CSV table of N, CA and C in Angstrom, one decimal:
chain,number,residue,atom,x,y,z
A,1,MET,N,0.8,-1.2,0.0
A,1,MET,CA,0.0,0.0,0.0
A,1,MET,C,0.9,1.3,0.0
A,2,ARG,N,1.9,1.2,0.8
A,2,ARG,CA,2.8,2.4,0.8
A,2,ARG,C,3.5,2.6,-0.5
A,3,ILE,N,3.9,1.5,-1.1
A,3,ILE,CA,4.6,1.6,-2.4
A,3,ILE,C,3.7,2.2,-3.5
A,4,VAL,N,2.5,1.8,-3.5
A,4,VAL,CA,1.5,2.3,-4.5
A,4,VAL,C,1.4,3.8,-4.3
A,5,ALA,N,1.2,4.2,-3.0
A,5,ALA,CA,1.1,5.7,-2.7
A,5,ALA,C,2.3,6.4,-3.1
A,6,LEU,N,3.5,5.9,-2.9
A,6,LEU,CA,4.8,6.5,-3.3
A,6,LEU,C,4.8,6.6,-4.8
A,7,VAL,N,4.5,5.6,-5.5
A,7,VAL,CA,4.5,5.6,-7.0
A,7,VAL,C,3.5,6.7,-7.5
A,8,ILE,N,2.3,6.7,-7.0
A,8,ILE,CA,1.3,7.7,-7.5
A,8,ILE,C,1.8,9.1,-7.2
A,9,GLY,N,2.3,9.3,-6.0
A,9,GLY,CA,2.8,10.7,-5.6
A,9,GLY,C,3.9,11.1,-6.5
A,10,SER,N,4.9,10.2,-6.8
A,10,SER,CA,6.0,10.5,-7.7
A,10,SER,C,5.5,10.9,-9.1
A,11,VAL,N,4.6,10.1,-9.6
A,11,VAL,CA,4.0,10.4,-11.0
A,11,VAL,C,3.3,11.7,-11.0
A,12,ALA,N,2.6,12.1,-9.9
A,12,ALA,CA,1.9,13.3,-9.9
A,12,ALA,C,2.9,14.5,-9.8
A,13,ALA,N,4.0,14.4,-9.1
A,13,ALA,CA,5.0,15.4,-9.0
A,13,ALA,C,5.7,15.6,-10.3
A,14,LEU,N,6.0,14.5,-11.0
A,14,LEU,CA,6.6,14.6,-12.3
A,14,LEU,C,5.7,15.2,-13.3
A,15,ALA,N,4.4,14.9,-13.3
A,15,ALA,CA,3.5,15.5,-14.2
A,15,ALA,C,3.4,17.0,-14.0
A,16,MET,N,3.4,17.5,-12.7
A,16,MET,CA,3.4,18.9,-12.5
A,16,MET,C,4.6,19.7,-13.0
A,17,VAL,N,5.8,19.0,-12.9
A,17,VAL,CA,7.0,19.7,-13.4
A,17,VAL,C,6.9,19.8,-15.0
A,18,ILE,N,6.5,18.7,-15.6
A,18,ILE,CA,6.4,18.7,-17.1
A,18,ILE,C,5.4,19.7,-17.5
A,19,VAL,N,4.2,19.8,-17.0
A,19,VAL,CA,3.2,20.7,-17.4
A,19,VAL,C,3.6,22.1,-17.1
A,20,GLY,N,4.2,22.4,-16.0
A,20,GLY,CA,4.6,23.8,-15.7
A,20,GLY,C,5.8,24.3,-16.5
A,21,CYS,N,6.6,23.4,-17.1
A,21,CYS,CA,7.8,23.9,-17.8
A,21,CYS,C,7.7,23.7,-19.3
A,22,THR,N,6.5,23.5,-19.8
A,22,THR,CA,6.4,23.2,-21.3
A,22,THR,C,6.3,24.4,-22.1
A,23,THR,N,6.0,25.6,-21.6
A,23,THR,CA,6.0,26.8,-22.4
A,23,THR,C,7.1,27.7,-22.1
A,24,VAL,N,7.9,28.1,-23.1
A,24,VAL,CA,9.0,29.0,-23.0
A,24,VAL,C,8.8,30.1,-23.9
A,25,THR,N,9.0,31.3,-23.4
A,25,THR,CA,8.8,32.5,-24.2
A,25,THR,C,10.2,33.0,-24.7
A,26,ASP,N,10.2,33.2,-26.0
A,26,ASP,CA,11.5,33.7,-26.6
A,26,ASP,C,11.5,35.2,-26.5
A,27,GLY,N,12.6,35.8,-26.6
A,27,GLY,CA,12.8,37.3,-26.7
A,27,GLY,C,13.5,37.9,-25.5
A,28,ARG,N,13.5,39.2,-25.6
A,28,ARG,CA,14.2,39.9,-24.5
A,28,ARG,C,13.2,40.8,-23.8
A,29,ALA,N,13.5,41.1,-22.6
A,29,ALA,CA,12.6,42.0,-21.8
A,29,ALA,C,13.0,43.4,-22.2
A,30,ARG,N,12.0,44.3,-22.4
A,30,ARG,CA,12.3,45.6,-22.8
A,30,ARG,C,11.2,46.5,-22.2
A,31,VAL,N,11.6,47.8,-21.9
A,31,VAL,CA,10.6,48.7,-21.3
A,31,VAL,C,9.8,49.3,-22.4
A,32,ASP,N,8.5,49.4,-22.2
A,32,ASP,CA,7.6,50.0,-23.1
A,32,ASP,C,7.7,51.5,-22.9
A,33,ALA,N,8.5,52.3,-23.7
A,33,ALA,CA,8.8,53.7,-23.5
A,33,ALA,C,7.5,54.5,-23.4
A,34,ALA,N,6.5,54.1,-24.0
A,34,ALA,CA,5.2,54.9,-24.0
A,34,ALA,C,4.5,54.7,-22.6
A,35,GLU,N,4.6,53.5,-22.0
A,35,GLU,CA,3.9,53.2,-20.8
A,35,GLU,C,4.7,53.6,-19.5
A,36,ALA,N,6.0,53.7,-19.6
A,36,ALA,CA,6.9,54.0,-18.5
A,36,ALA,C,6.5,55.2,-17.7
A,37,PRO,N,6.2,56.4,-18.4
A,37,PRO,CA,5.8,57.6,-17.6
A,37,PRO,C,4.5,57.4,-16.9
A,38,VAL,N,3.6,56.7,-17.5
A,38,VAL,CA,2.3,56.4,-16.8
A,38,VAL,C,2.5,55.5,-15.6
A,39,TYR,N,3.4,54.5,-15.7
A,39,TYR,CA,3.7,53.7,-14.6
A,39,TYR,C,4.4,54.5,-13.4
A,40,ARG,N,5.4,55.3,-13.8
A,40,ARG,CA,6.1,56.1,-12.8
A,40,ARG,C,5.1,57.0,-12.1
A,41,ALA,N,4.2,57.7,-12.8
A,41,ALA,CA,3.2,58.6,-12.2
A,41,ALA,C,2.3,57.8,-11.3
A,42,SER,N,1.9,56.6,-11.7
A,42,SER,CA,1.1,55.8,-10.8
A,42,SER,C,1.7,55.4,-9.5
A,43,VAL,N,3.0,55.0,-9.6
A,43,VAL,CA,3.8,54.7,-8.4
A,43,VAL,C,3.9,55.9,-7.5
A,44,SER,N,4.3,57.1,-8.1
A,44,SER,CA,4.4,58.3,-7.3
A,44,SER,C,3.1,58.7,-6.6
A,45,ALA,N,2.0,58.6,-7.3
A,45,ALA,CA,0.7,58.9,-6.7
A,45,ALA,C,0.4,58.0,-5.6
A,46,SER,N,0.7,56.7,-5.8
A,46,SER,CA,0.5,55.7,-4.7
A,46,SER,C,1.3,56.0,-3.5
A,47,ILE,N,2.5,56.4,-3.7
A,47,ILE,CA,3.4,56.7,-2.5
A,47,ILE,C,2.9,58.0,-1.8
A,48,GLU,N,2.5,59.0,-2.6
A,48,GLU,CA,2.0,60.2,-2.0
A,48,GLU,C,0.8,60.0,-1.2
A,49,ALA,N,-0.1,59.2,-1.7
A,49,ALA,CA,-1.4,58.9,-1.0
A,49,ALA,C,-1.1,58.1,0.3
A,50,SER,N,-0.1,57.2,0.2
A,50,SER,CA,0.2,56.5,1.4
A,50,SER,C,0.8,57.4,2.5
A,51,GLU,N,1.7,58.3,2.1
A,51,GLU,CA,2.3,59.2,3.0
A,51,GLU,C,1.3,60.1,3.6
A,52,GLU,N,0.3,60.7,2.8
A,52,GLU,CA,-0.7,61.5,3.3
A,52,GLU,C,-1.6,60.8,4.3
A,53,SER,N,-1.9,59.5,4.0
A,53,SER,CA,-2.7,58.7,4.9
A,53,SER,C,-2.0,58.5,6.2
A,54,SER,N,-0.7,58.2,6.1
A,54,SER,CA,0.1,58.0,7.3
A,54,SER,C,0.2,59.2,8.2
A,55,ALA,N,0.4,60.4,7.5
A,55,ALA,CA,0.4,61.6,8.2
A,55,ALA,C,-0.9,62.0,8.9
A,56,ALA,N,-2.0,61.7,8.2
A,56,ALA,CA,-3.3,61.9,8.8
A,56,ALA,C,-3.5,61.1,10.0
A,57,ARG,N,-3.2,59.8,9.9
A,57,ARG,CA,-3.4,58.9,11.1
A,57,ARG,C,-2.5,59.3,12.2
A,58,GLU,N,-1.3,59.7,12.0
A,58,GLU,CA,-0.4,60.2,13.1
A,58,GLU,C,-0.9,61.5,13.7
A,59,SER,N,-1.5,62.4,12.9
A,59,SER,CA,-2.1,63.6,13.4
A,59,SER,C,-3.3,63.3,14.3
A,60,GLU,N,-4.1,62.3,13.9
A,60,GLU,CA,-5.2,61.9,14.7
A,60,GLU,C,-4.7,61.2,16.0
A,61,ARG,N,-3.7,60.5,15.9
A,61,ARG,CA,-3.1,59.8,17.1
A,61,ARG,C,-2.6,60.9,18.1
A,62,GLN,N,-1.9,61.9,17.6
A,62,GLN,CA,-1.4,62.9,18.5
A,62,GLN,C,-2.5,63.7,19.1
A,63,ALA,N,-3.5,64.0,18.3
A,63,ALA,CA,-4.7,64.8,18.9
A,63,ALA,C,-5.4,63.9,20.0
A,64,SER,N,-5.5,62.6,19.8
A,64,SER,CA,-6.1,61.8,20.8
A,64,SER,C,-5.2,61.8,22.1
A,65,LEU,N,-3.9,61.7,21.9
A,65,LEU,CA,-3.0,61.7,23.1
A,65,LEU,C,-3.1,63.0,23.9
A,66,THR,N,-3.2,64.1,23.1
A,66,THR,CA,-3.3,65.4,23.7
A,66,THR,C,-4.7,65.5,24.5
A,67,THR,N,-5.7,65.1,23.9
A,67,THR,CA,-7.1,65.2,24.5
A,67,THR,C,-7.1,64.3,25.8
A,68,GLN,N,-6.5,63.2,25.8
A,68,GLN,CA,-6.4,62.3,27.0
A,68,GLN,C,-5.6,63.0,28.0
A,69,ALA,N,-4.4,63.6,27.7
A,69,ALA,CA,-3.6,64.2,28.6
A,69,ALA,C,-4.3,65.4,29.3
A,70,VAL,N,-5.0,66.2,28.5
A,70,VAL,CA,-5.7,67.4,29.0
A,70,VAL,C,-6.8,66.9,30.0
A,71,ARG,N,-7.6,65.9,29.6
A,71,ARG,CA,-8.6,65.3,30.5
A,71,ARG,C,-8.0,64.8,31.8
A,72,THR,N,-7.0,64.1,31.7
A,72,THR,CA,-6.4,63.5,33.0
A,72,THR,C,-5.9,64.6,33.9
A,73,SER,N,-5.1,65.6,33.3
A,73,SER,CA,-4.6,66.7,34.2
A,73,SER,C,-5.7,67.6,34.7
A,74,CYS,N,-6.6,68.0,33.8
A,74,CYS,CA,-7.6,69.0,34.2
A,74,CYS,C,-8.6,68.4,35.2
A,75,GLU,N,-9.0,67.2,34.9
A,75,GLU,CA,-9.9,66.5,35.9
A,75,GLU,C,-9.3,66.3,37.2
A,76,GLY,N,-8.0,65.9,37.2
A,76,GLY,CA,-7.3,65.8,38.4
A,76,GLY,C,-7.2,67.1,39.2
A,77,LEU,N,-6.9,68.1,38.5
A,77,LEU,CA,-6.8,69.4,39.2
A,77,LEU,C,-8.2,69.8,39.7
A,78,SER,N,-9.2,69.7,38.9
A,78,SER,CA,-10.5,70.2,39.3
A,78,SER,C,-11.0,69.4,40.5
A,79,SER,N,-10.9,68.1,40.5
A,79,SER,CA,-11.5,67.4,41.6
A,79,SER,C,-10.6,67.5,42.9
A,80,SER,N,-9.3,67.4,42.7
A,80,SER,CA,-8.5,67.4,43.9
A,80,SER,C,-8.4,68.8,44.5
A,81,SER,N,-8.5,69.9,43.7
A,81,SER,CA,-8.4,71.2,44.3
A,81,SER,C,-9.6,71.6,45.1
A,82,VAL,N,-10.7,71.0,44.8
A,82,VAL,CA,-12.0,71.2,45.6
A,82,VAL,C,-11.7,70.7,47.0
A,83,ASP,N,-11.2,69.5,47.1
A,83,ASP,CA,-11.0,68.9,48.4
A,83,ASP,C,-9.9,69.7,49.2
A,84,ALA,N,-8.9,70.2,48.5
A,84,ALA,CA,-7.8,70.9,49.1
A,84,ALA,C,-8.3,72.3,49.6
A,85,VAL,N,-9.1,73.0,48.8
A,85,VAL,CA,-9.6,74.3,49.1
A,85,VAL,C,-10.6,74.2,50.3
A,86,ASN,N,-11.4,73.1,50.3
A,86,ASN,CA,-12.4,72.9,51.4
A,86,ASN,C,-11.6,72.7,52.7
A,87,ALA,N,-10.6,71.9,52.6
A,87,ALA,CA,-9.8,71.6,53.8
A,87,ALA,C,-9.1,72.9,54.3
A,88,VAL,N,-8.5,73.7,53.4
A,88,VAL,CA,-7.9,74.9,53.8
A,88,VAL,C,-8.9,75.9,54.4
A,89,ASN,N,-10.1,75.9,53.8
A,89,ASN,CA,-11.1,76.8,54.4
A,89,ASN,C,-11.5,76.4,55.8
A,90,ALA,N,-11.6,75.1,56.0
A,90,ALA,CA,-11.9,74.6,57.4
A,90,ALA,C,-10.8,75.1,58.4
A,91,TYR,N,-9.5,75.0,57.9
A,91,TYR,CA,-8.4,75.5,58.7
A,91,TYR,C,-8.5,77.0,59.0
A,92,VAL,N,-8.8,77.8,58.0
A,92,VAL,CA,-9.0,79.2,58.1
A,92,VAL,C,-10.1,79.6,59.0
A,93,ASP,N,-11.2,78.9,58.9
A,93,ASP,CA,-12.4,79.1,59.8
A,93,ASP,C,-12.0,78.8,61.2
A,94,ALA,N,-11.3,77.8,61.5
A,94,ALA,CA,-10.8,77.4,62.9
A,94,ALA,C,-9.9,78.5,63.4
A,95,PHE,N,-9.0,79.0,62.5
A,95,PHE,CA,-8.1,80.0,62.9
A,95,PHE,C,-8.8,81.3,63.2
A,96,ASN,N,-9.7,81.7,62.4
A,96,ASN,CA,-10.4,83.0,62.5
A,96,ASN,C,-11.4,83.0,63.7
A,97,GLN,N,-11.9,81.8,64.1
A,97,GLN,CA,-12.8,81.7,65.2
A,97,GLN,C,-12.1,81.4,66.5
A,98,GLY,N,-10.7,81.4,66.5
A,98,GLY,CA,-9.9,81.1,67.7
A,98,GLY,C,-10.1,79.7,68.1
A,99,GLY,N,-10.4,78.8,67.2
A,99,GLY,CA,-10.6,77.4,67.6
A,99,GLY,C,-9.3,76.6,67.5
A,100,ASP,N,-9.4,75.3,67.6
A,100,ASP,CA,-8.3,74.4,67.6
A,100,ASP,C,-7.9,74.2,66.2
A,101,VAL,N,-6.8,74.9,65.7
A,101,VAL,CA,-6.4,74.7,64.3
A,101,VAL,C,-5.6,73.4,64.2
A,102,GLY,N,-5.2,72.8,65.3
A,102,GLY,CA,-4.5,71.5,65.2
A,102,GLY,C,-5.3,70.4,64.6
A,103,THR,N,-6.6,70.4,64.8
A,103,THR,CA,-7.4,69.4,64.2
A,103,THR,C,-7.7,69.6,62.7
A,104,THR,N,-7.5,70.8,62.2
A,104,THR,CA,-7.8,71.1,60.8
A,104,THR,C,-6.5,71.3,60.0
A,105,ALA,N,-5.4,71.5,60.7
A,105,ALA,CA,-4.1,71.8,59.9
A,105,ALA,C,-3.7,70.5,59.2
A,106,ARG,N,-3.6,69.4,59.8
A,106,ARG,CA,-3.1,68.1,59.1
A,106,ARG,C,-4.0,67.8,57.9
A,107,PRO,N,-5.4,67.8,58.1
A,107,PRO,CA,-6.2,67.5,56.9
A,107,PRO,C,-5.9,68.5,55.7
A,108,ALA,N,-5.7,69.7,56.1
A,108,ALA,CA,-5.5,70.7,55.0
A,108,ALA,C,-4.1,70.5,54.3
A,109,ILE,N,-3.1,70.2,55.1
A,109,ILE,CA,-1.8,69.9,54.6
A,109,ILE,C,-1.9,68.6,53.7
A,110,ASP,N,-2.5,67.6,54.2
A,110,ASP,CA,-2.6,66.4,53.4
A,110,ASP,C,-3.4,66.5,52.1
A,111,ALA,N,-4.5,67.3,52.2
A,111,ALA,CA,-5.3,67.5,51.0
A,111,ALA,C,-4.5,68.3,49.9
A,112,LEU,N,-3.8,69.3,50.4
A,112,LEU,CA,-2.9,70.1,49.5
A,112,LEU,C,-1.8,69.2,48.8
A,113,ASN,N,-1.2,68.4,49.6
A,113,ASN,CA,-0.1,67.6,49.1
A,113,ASN,C,-0.7,66.5,48.2
A,114,ARG,N,-1.8,65.9,48.5
A,114,ARG,CA,-2.5,64.9,47.6
A,114,ARG,C,-2.8,65.6,46.3
A,115,SER,N,-3.3,66.8,46.3
A,115,SER,CA,-3.7,67.5,45.1
A,115,SER,C,-2.4,67.8,44.3
A,116,ALA,N,-1.4,68.3,44.9
A,116,ALA,CA,-0.1,68.6,44.2
A,116,ALA,C,0.5,67.3,43.6
A,117,ASP,N,0.5,66.2,44.4
A,117,ASP,CA,1.0,64.9,43.9
A,117,ASP,C,0.2,64.4,42.7
A,118,LEU,N,-1.1,64.5,42.7
A,118,LEU,CA,-1.9,64.0,41.7
A,118,LEU,C,-1.7,64.8,40.4
A,119,VAL,N,-1.7,66.1,40.5
A,119,VAL,CA,-1.5,67.0,39.4
A,119,VAL,C,-0.1,66.8,38.8
A,120,ALA,N,0.9,66.8,39.7
A,120,ALA,CA,2.3,66.6,39.2
A,120,ALA,C,2.5,65.3,38.4
A,121,ARG,N,1.8,64.2,38.8
A,121,ARG,CA,1.9,63.0,38.1
A,121,ARG,C,1.2,63.0,36.7
A,122,SER,N,0.2,63.9,36.6
A,122,SER,CA,-0.5,64.0,35.4
A,122,SER,C,0.1,64.9,34.3
A,123,ILE,N,1.1,65.7,34.7
A,123,ILE,CA,1.7,66.6,33.7
A,123,ILE,C,2.5,65.8,32.7
A,124,SER,N,2.3,66.0,31.4
A,124,SER,CA,3.0,65.2,30.4
A,124,SER,C,3.2,66.1,29.1
A,125,ASP,N,4.1,65.5,28.3
A,125,ASP,CA,4.5,66.3,27.1
A,125,ASP,C,3.3,66.7,26.1
A,126,PRO,N,2.3,65.9,26.0
A,126,PRO,CA,1.2,66.3,25.0
A,126,PRO,C,0.5,67.6,25.4
A,127,LEU,N,0.6,68.0,26.7
A,127,LEU,CA,0.0,69.2,27.1
A,127,LEU,C,0.7,70.4,26.5
A,128,SER,N,0.0,71.5,26.3
A,128,SER,CA,0.6,72.7,25.8
A,128,SER,C,1.5,73.3,26.8
A,129,PRO,N,2.6,74.0,26.4
A,129,PRO,CA,3.5,74.6,27.4
A,129,PRO,C,2.8,75.5,28.4
A,130,ASP,N,1.8,76.3,28.0
A,130,ASP,CA,1.1,77.1,28.9
A,130,ASP,C,0.4,76.3,30.0
A,131,LEU,N,-0.3,75.3,29.5
A,131,LEU,CA,-1.0,74.4,30.5
A,131,LEU,C,-0.1,73.7,31.4
A,132,ARG,N,1.0,73.2,30.9
A,132,ARG,CA,2.0,72.5,31.7
A,132,ARG,C,2.5,73.5,32.8
A,133,ASP,N,2.8,74.7,32.4
A,133,ASP,CA,3.3,75.8,33.3
A,133,ASP,C,2.3,76.1,34.4
A,134,ALA,N,1.0,76.2,34.0
A,134,ALA,CA,0.0,76.5,34.9
A,134,ALA,C,-0.2,75.4,35.9
A,135,LEU,N,-0.2,74.2,35.5
A,135,LEU,CA,-0.4,73.0,36.4
A,135,LEU,C,0.8,72.9,37.3
A,136,THR,N,2.0,73.2,36.8
A,136,THR,CA,3.2,73.2,37.7
A,136,THR,C,3.1,74.3,38.7
A,137,ALA,N,2.6,75.4,38.3
A,137,ALA,CA,2.4,76.5,39.3
A,137,ALA,C,1.4,76.2,40.4
A,138,TRP,N,0.4,75.4,40.0
A,138,TRP,CA,-0.6,74.9,41.0
A,138,TRP,C,0.1,74.0,42.0
A,139,VAL,N,0.9,73.1,41.5
A,139,VAL,CA,1.7,72.1,42.3
A,139,VAL,C,2.5,72.9,43.3
A,140,ASP,N,3.3,73.9,42.8
A,140,ASP,CA,4.2,74.7,43.7
A,140,ASP,C,3.4,75.5,44.7
A,141,ALA,N,2.3,76.1,44.3
A,141,ALA,CA,1.5,76.9,45.2
A,141,ALA,C,0.9,76.1,46.3
A,142,ALA,N,0.3,74.9,45.9
A,142,ALA,CA,-0.3,74.0,46.9
A,142,ALA,C,0.7,73.6,47.9
A,143,ARG,N,1.9,73.3,47.5
A,143,ARG,CA,3.0,72.9,48.4
A,143,ARG,C,3.4,74.1,49.3
A,144,GLU,N,3.4,75.3,48.8
A,144,GLU,CA,3.7,76.5,49.6
A,144,GLU,C,2.7,76.7,50.7
A,145,VAL,N,1.4,76.6,50.3
A,145,VAL,CA,0.3,76.7,51.3
A,145,VAL,C,0.5,75.6,52.4
A,146,ALA,N,0.7,74.4,52.0
A,146,ALA,CA,0.9,73.3,52.9
A,146,ALA,C,2.1,73.7,53.9
A,147,GLY,N,3.1,74.2,53.3
A,147,GLY,CA,4.3,74.6,54.1
A,147,GLY,C,4.0,75.7,55.1
A,148,ALA,N,3.2,76.7,54.6
A,148,ALA,CA,2.8,77.8,55.5
A,148,ALA,C,1.9,77.3,56.6
A,149,ILE,N,1.1,76.4,56.4
A,149,ILE,CA,0.2,75.8,57.5
A,149,ILE,C,1.1,75.0,58.4
A,150,ALA,N,2.0,74.2,57.9
A,150,ALA,CA,2.8,73.3,58.7
A,150,ALA,C,3.8,74.1,59.6
A,151,THR,N,4.2,75.3,59.1
A,151,THR,CA,5.2,76.1,59.9
A,151,THR,C,4.4,77.2,60.7
A,152,ASP,N,3.1,77.2,60.6
A,152,ASP,CA,2.3,78.2,61.4
A,152,ASP,C,2.8,79.6,61.0
A,153,ALA,N,2.8,79.8,59.7
A,153,ALA,CA,3.3,81.1,59.1
A,153,ALA,C,2.4,82.3,59.6
A,154,PRO,N,3.0,83.4,59.7
A,154,PRO,CA,2.2,84.6,60.1
A,154,PRO,C,1.1,84.9,59.1
A,155,PRO,N,0.0,85.6,59.5
A,155,PRO,CA,-1.1,85.8,58.6
A,155,PRO,C,-0.8,86.4,57.3
A,156,GLU,N,0.1,87.4,57.3
A,156,GLU,CA,0.5,88.1,56.0
A,156,GLU,C,1.1,87.1,55.0
A,157,GLU,N,2.0,86.3,55.5
A,157,GLU,CA,2.7,85.3,54.7
A,157,GLU,C,1.7,84.2,54.2
A,158,PHE,N,0.8,83.8,55.1
A,158,PHE,CA,-0.2,82.8,54.8
A,158,PHE,C,-1.1,83.3,53.8
A,159,ASN,N,-1.6,84.5,54.0
A,159,ASN,CA,-2.6,85.1,53.0
A,159,ASN,C,-1.9,85.3,51.6
A,160,ALA,N,-0.7,85.6,51.6
A,160,ALA,CA,0.0,85.8,50.3
A,160,ALA,C,0.1,84.4,49.5
A,161,THR,N,0.3,83.3,50.3
A,161,THR,CA,0.3,82.0,49.6
A,161,THR,C,-1.0,81.6,49.2
A,162,ILE,N,-2.1,82.0,49.9
A,162,ILE,CA,-3.5,81.7,49.5
A,162,ILE,C,-3.8,82.5,48.3
A,163,THR,N,-3.5,83.7,48.2
A,163,THR,CA,-3.7,84.5,47.0
A,163,THR,C,-3.1,83.9,45.8
A,164,LYS,N,-1.8,83.5,46.0
A,164,LYS,CA,-1.1,82.9,44.9
A,164,LYS,C,-1.8,81.6,44.4
A,165,LEU,N,-2.2,80.8,45.4
A,165,LEU,CA,-2.9,79.5,45.1
A,165,LEU,C,-4.2,79.8,44.3
A,166,ASN,N,-5.0,80.7,44.8
A,166,ASN,CA,-6.2,81.0,44.1
A,166,ASN,C,-6.0,81.5,42.7
A,167,ASP,N,-4.9,82.4,42.5
A,167,ASP,CA,-4.6,82.9,41.2
A,167,ASP,C,-4.2,81.8,40.2
A,168,VAL,N,-3.3,81.0,40.7
A,168,VAL,CA,-2.8,79.9,39.8
A,168,VAL,C,-3.9,78.9,39.5
A,169,LYS,N,-4.7,78.6,40.4
A,169,LYS,CA,-5.8,77.7,40.2
A,169,LYS,C,-6.8,78.3,39.1
A,170,ALA,N,-7.1,79.6,39.2
A,170,ALA,CA,-8.0,80.2,38.2
A,170,ALA,C,-7.3,80.1,36.8
A,171,THR,N,-6.0,80.4,36.8
A,171,THR,CA,-5.3,80.4,35.5
A,171,THR,C,-5.4,79.0,34.9
A,172,ALA,N,-5.0,78.0,35.7
A,172,ALA,CA,-5.0,76.6,35.2
A,172,ALA,C,-6.4,76.1,34.8
A,173,LEU,N,-7.4,76.4,35.5
A,173,LEU,CA,-8.7,76.0,35.2
A,173,LEU,C,-9.2,76.7,33.9
A,174,ASN,N,-8.9,78.0,33.7
A,174,ASN,CA,-9.2,78.7,32.5
A,174,ASN,C,-8.5,78.1,31.3
A,175,LEU,N,-7.3,77.7,31.5
A,175,LEU,CA,-6.5,77.0,30.4
A,175,LEU,C,-7.1,75.7,30.1
A,176,CYS,N,-7.6,75.0,31.1
A,176,CYS,CA,-8.3,73.7,30.9
A,176,CYS,C,-9.5,73.9,30.1
A,177,ASP,N,-10.3,74.9,30.5
A,177,ASP,CA,-11.6,75.2,29.8
A,177,ASP,C,-11.3,75.4,28.3
A,178,SER,N,-10.2,76.2,28.1
A,178,SER,CA,-9.9,76.5,26.7
A,178,SER,C,-9.4,75.3,25.9
A,179,ALA,N,-8.7,74.4,26.6
A,179,ALA,CA,-8.2,73.2,25.9
A,179,ALA,C,-9.4,72.3,25.6
A,180,TYR,N,-10.5,72.3,26.3
A,180,TYR,CA,-11.6,71.4,26.0
A,180,TYR,C,-12.4,71.9,24.8
A,181,ARG,N,-12.2,73.2,24.4
A,181,ARG,CA,-13.0,73.7,23.3
A,181,ARG,C,-12.4,73.4,22.0
């Protein structure tokens, strides 16, 4: 049985070789001078279309990365700054009412540092330089206010850090709003 299969397989292979090699074309290869410019133009057009398509896809990819970076950073700032400002306001209320600032100082410091850490981690290259600078300014200002609370800074110094924090927050959030449009 194996011998029969071997013989049939060999005959089939030999038949394929004979059939495939029976036609030979004589002559020399030559370029059709009339068709060559059309062919070259077709190849050039194909290459240009491919490059344009690749550039468009890359542009879309970059826009998507930028949109994601803006969302991550701006949503992080927006949500964490609310917690930080609320905690600082509780500290200020306790201070102004002559209450125990010790119970409100640590939560305010922690909220400011959490916000600064979250925003700092979200800053990335796809963001515009202005937005990166504004977010970095928030990080620095939040840490300054935390430091002022931790060192029990005098009211004038503390108020200056709060003013700066509010100003950089407004700038950063305005840039975020602009980036969403």
